[in-house]
PDB file of C-alpha atoms in Angstrom:
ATOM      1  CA  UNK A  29     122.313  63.447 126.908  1.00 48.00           C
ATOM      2  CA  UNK A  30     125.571  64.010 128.474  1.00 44.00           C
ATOM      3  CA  UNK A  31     128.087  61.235 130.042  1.00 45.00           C
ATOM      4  CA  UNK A  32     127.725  60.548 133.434  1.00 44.00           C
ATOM      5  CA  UNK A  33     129.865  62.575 135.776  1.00 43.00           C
ATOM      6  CA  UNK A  34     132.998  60.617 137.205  1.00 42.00           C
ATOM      7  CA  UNK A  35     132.999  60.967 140.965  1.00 44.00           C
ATOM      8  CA  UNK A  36     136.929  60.920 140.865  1.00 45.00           C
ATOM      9  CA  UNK A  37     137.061  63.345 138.247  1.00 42.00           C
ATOM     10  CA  UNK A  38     136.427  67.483 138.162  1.00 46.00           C
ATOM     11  CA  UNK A  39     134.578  68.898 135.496  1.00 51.00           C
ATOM     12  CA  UNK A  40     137.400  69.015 132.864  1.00 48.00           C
ATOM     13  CA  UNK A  41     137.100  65.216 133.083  1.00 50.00           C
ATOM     14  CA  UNK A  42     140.410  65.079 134.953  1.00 48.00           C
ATOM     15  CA  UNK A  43     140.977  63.146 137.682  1.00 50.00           C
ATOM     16  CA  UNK A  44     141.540  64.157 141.261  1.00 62.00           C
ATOM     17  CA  UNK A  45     144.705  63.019 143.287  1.00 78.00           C
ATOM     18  CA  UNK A  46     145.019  62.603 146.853  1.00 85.00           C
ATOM     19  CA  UNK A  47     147.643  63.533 149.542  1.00 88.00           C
ATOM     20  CA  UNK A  48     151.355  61.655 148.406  1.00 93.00           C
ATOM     21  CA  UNK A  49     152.073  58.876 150.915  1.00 94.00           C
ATOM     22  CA  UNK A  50     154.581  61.396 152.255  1.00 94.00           C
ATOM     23  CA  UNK A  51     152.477  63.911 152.752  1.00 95.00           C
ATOM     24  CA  UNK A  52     150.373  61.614 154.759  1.00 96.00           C
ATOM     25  CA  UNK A  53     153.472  60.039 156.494  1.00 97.00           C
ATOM     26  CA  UNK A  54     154.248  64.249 157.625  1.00 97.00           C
ATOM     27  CA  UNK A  55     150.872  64.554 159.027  1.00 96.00           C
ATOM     28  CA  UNK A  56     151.232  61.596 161.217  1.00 96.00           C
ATOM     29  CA  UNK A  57     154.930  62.547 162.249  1.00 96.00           C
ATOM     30  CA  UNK A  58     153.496  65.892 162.994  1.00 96.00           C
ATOM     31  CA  UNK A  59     150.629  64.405 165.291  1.00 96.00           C
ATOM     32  CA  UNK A  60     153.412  62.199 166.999  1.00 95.00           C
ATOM     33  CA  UNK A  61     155.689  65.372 167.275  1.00 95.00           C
ATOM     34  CA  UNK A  62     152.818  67.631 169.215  1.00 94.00           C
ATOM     35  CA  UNK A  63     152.304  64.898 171.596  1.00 92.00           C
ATOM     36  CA  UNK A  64     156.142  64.753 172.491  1.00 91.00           C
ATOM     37  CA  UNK A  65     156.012  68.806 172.452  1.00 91.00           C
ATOM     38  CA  UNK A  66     154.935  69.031 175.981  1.00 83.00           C
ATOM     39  CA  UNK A  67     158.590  67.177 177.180  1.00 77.00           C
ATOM     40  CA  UNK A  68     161.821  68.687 177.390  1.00 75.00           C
ATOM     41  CA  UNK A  69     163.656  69.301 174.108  1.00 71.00           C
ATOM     42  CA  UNK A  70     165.810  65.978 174.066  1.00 75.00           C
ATOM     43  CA  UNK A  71     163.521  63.542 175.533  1.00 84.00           C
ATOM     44  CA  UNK A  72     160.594  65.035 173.204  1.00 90.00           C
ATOM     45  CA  UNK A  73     162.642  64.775 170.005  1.00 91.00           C
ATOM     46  CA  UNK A  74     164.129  61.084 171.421  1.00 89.00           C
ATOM     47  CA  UNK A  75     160.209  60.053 172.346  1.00 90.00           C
ATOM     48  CA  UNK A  76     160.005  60.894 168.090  1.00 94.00           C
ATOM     49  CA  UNK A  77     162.548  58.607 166.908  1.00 91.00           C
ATOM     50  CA  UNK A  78     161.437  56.073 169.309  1.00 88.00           C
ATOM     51  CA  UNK A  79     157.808  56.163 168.114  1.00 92.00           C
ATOM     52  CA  UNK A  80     158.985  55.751 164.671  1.00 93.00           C
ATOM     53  CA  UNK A  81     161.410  53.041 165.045  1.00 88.00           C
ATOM     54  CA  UNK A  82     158.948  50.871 167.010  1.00 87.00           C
ATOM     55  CA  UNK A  83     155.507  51.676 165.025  1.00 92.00           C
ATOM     56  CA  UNK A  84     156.405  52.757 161.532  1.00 93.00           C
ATOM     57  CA  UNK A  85     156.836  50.161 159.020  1.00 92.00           C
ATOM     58  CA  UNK A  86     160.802  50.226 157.662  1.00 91.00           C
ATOM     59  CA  UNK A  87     158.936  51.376 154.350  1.00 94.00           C
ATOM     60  CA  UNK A  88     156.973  54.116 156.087  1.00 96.00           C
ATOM     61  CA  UNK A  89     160.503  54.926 157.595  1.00 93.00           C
ATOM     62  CA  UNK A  90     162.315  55.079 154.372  1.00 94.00           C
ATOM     63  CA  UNK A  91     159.183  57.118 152.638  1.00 96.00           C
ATOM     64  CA  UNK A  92     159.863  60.218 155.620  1.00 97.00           C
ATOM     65  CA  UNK A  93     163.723  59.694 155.791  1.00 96.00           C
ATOM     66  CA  UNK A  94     163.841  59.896 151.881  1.00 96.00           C
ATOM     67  CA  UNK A  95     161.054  63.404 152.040  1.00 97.00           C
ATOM     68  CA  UNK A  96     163.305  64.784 154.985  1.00 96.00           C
ATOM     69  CA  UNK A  97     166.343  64.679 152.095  1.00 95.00           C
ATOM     70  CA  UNK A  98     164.617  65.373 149.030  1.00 95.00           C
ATOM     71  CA  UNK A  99     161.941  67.975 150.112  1.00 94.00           C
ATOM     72  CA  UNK A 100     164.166  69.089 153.011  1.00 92.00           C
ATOM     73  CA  UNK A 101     161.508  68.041 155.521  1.00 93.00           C
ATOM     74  CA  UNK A 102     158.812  70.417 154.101  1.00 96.00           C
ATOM     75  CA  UNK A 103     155.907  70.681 156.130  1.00 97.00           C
ATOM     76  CA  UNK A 104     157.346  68.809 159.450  1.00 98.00           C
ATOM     77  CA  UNK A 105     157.177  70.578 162.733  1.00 97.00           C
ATOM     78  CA  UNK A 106     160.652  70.966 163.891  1.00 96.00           C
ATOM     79  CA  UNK A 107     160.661  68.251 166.392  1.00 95.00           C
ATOM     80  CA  UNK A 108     159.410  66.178 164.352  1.00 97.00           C
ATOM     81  CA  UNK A 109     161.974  67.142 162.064  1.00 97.00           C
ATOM     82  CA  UNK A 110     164.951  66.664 164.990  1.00 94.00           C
ATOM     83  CA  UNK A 111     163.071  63.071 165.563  1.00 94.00           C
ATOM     84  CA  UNK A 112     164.411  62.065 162.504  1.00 95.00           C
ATOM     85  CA  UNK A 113     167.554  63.544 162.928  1.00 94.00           C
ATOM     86  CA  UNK A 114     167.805  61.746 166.010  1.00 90.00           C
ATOM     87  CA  UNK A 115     166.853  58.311 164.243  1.00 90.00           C
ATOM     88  CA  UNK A 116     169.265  58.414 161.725  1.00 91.00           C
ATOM     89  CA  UNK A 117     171.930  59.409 164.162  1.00 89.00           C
ATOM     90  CA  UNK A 118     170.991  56.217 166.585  1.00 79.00           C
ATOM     91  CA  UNK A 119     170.322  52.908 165.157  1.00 70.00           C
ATOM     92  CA  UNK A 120     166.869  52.314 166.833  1.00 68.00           C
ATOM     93  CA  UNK A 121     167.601  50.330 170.104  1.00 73.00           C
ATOM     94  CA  UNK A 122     170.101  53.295 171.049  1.00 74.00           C
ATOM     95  CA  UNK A 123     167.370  55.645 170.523  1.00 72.00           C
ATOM     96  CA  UNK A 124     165.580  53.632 173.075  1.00 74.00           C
ATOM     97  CA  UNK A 125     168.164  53.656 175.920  1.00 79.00           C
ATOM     98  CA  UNK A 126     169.076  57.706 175.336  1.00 80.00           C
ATOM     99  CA  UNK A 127     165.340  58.153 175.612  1.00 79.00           C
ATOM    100  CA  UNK A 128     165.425  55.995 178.779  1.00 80.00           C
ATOM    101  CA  UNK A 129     168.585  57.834 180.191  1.00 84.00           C
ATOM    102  CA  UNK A 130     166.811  61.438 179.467  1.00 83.00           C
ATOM    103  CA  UNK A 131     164.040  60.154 181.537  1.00 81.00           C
ATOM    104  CA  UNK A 132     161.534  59.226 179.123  1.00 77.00           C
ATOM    105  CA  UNK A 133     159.961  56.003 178.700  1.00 72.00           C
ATOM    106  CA  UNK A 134     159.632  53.760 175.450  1.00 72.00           C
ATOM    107  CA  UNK A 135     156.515  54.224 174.054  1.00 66.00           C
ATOM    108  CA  UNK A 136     154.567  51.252 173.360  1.00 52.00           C
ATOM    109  CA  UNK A 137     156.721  49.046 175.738  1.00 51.00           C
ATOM    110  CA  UNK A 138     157.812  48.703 179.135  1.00 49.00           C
ATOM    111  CA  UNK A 139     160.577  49.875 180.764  1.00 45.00           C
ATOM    112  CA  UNK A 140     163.914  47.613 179.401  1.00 45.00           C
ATOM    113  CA  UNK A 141     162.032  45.805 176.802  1.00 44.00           C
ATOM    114  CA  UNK A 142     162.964  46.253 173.119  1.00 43.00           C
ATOM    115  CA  UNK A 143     161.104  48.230 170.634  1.00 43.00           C
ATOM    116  CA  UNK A 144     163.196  48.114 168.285  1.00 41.00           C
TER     117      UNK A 144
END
């Protein structure tokens, strides 16, 4: 009679792993990023850093900002990619008011309030 067969594991009896937090973390960037594709360059990649800076977690933040170094952003579409640049550049509320001055709006939040 042989052992029973462990869901999480393949037939070599090792076990499977999942996607890396930030591998997850670029596949939700990504998702943001093809939304904001449709808007001019600057507002599309300012609409990124805004989303990020007033819906991801500072750890979530941290987990992308430290893949974008490390891994040199592999896998991120390339606004999503200038998003971050544009984060880091602009401490979040700036982000805000150059996104509001290129015409876009804050996601998340009305006009003048304070995402971040």
């Amino acid at each position: 009679m042989s052992a029973p067969h462990d869901a999480g594991s393949d037939e070599t009896g090792a076990h499977e792993t999942g996607p890396s937090e930030a591998e997850k973390l670029v596949s939700m960037l990504n998702q943001v990023a093809r939304f904001f594709e449709a808007q001019a360059h600057e507002p599309g990649a300012l609409g990124v850093a805004d989303h990020v800076a007033a819906f991801w977690t500072p750890r979530m933040r941290d987990t992308i900002l430290a893949h974008l170094d490390a891994a040199d952003g592999a896998g991120l579409r390339p606004l999503a990619r200038e998003g971050l640049e544009a984060l880091r550049a602009r401490p979040p509320k700036a982000a805000k008011r150059a996104l509001e001055r290129a015409g876009g709006i804050s996601v998340g939040t009305k006009p003048g309030a304070d995402a971040g």
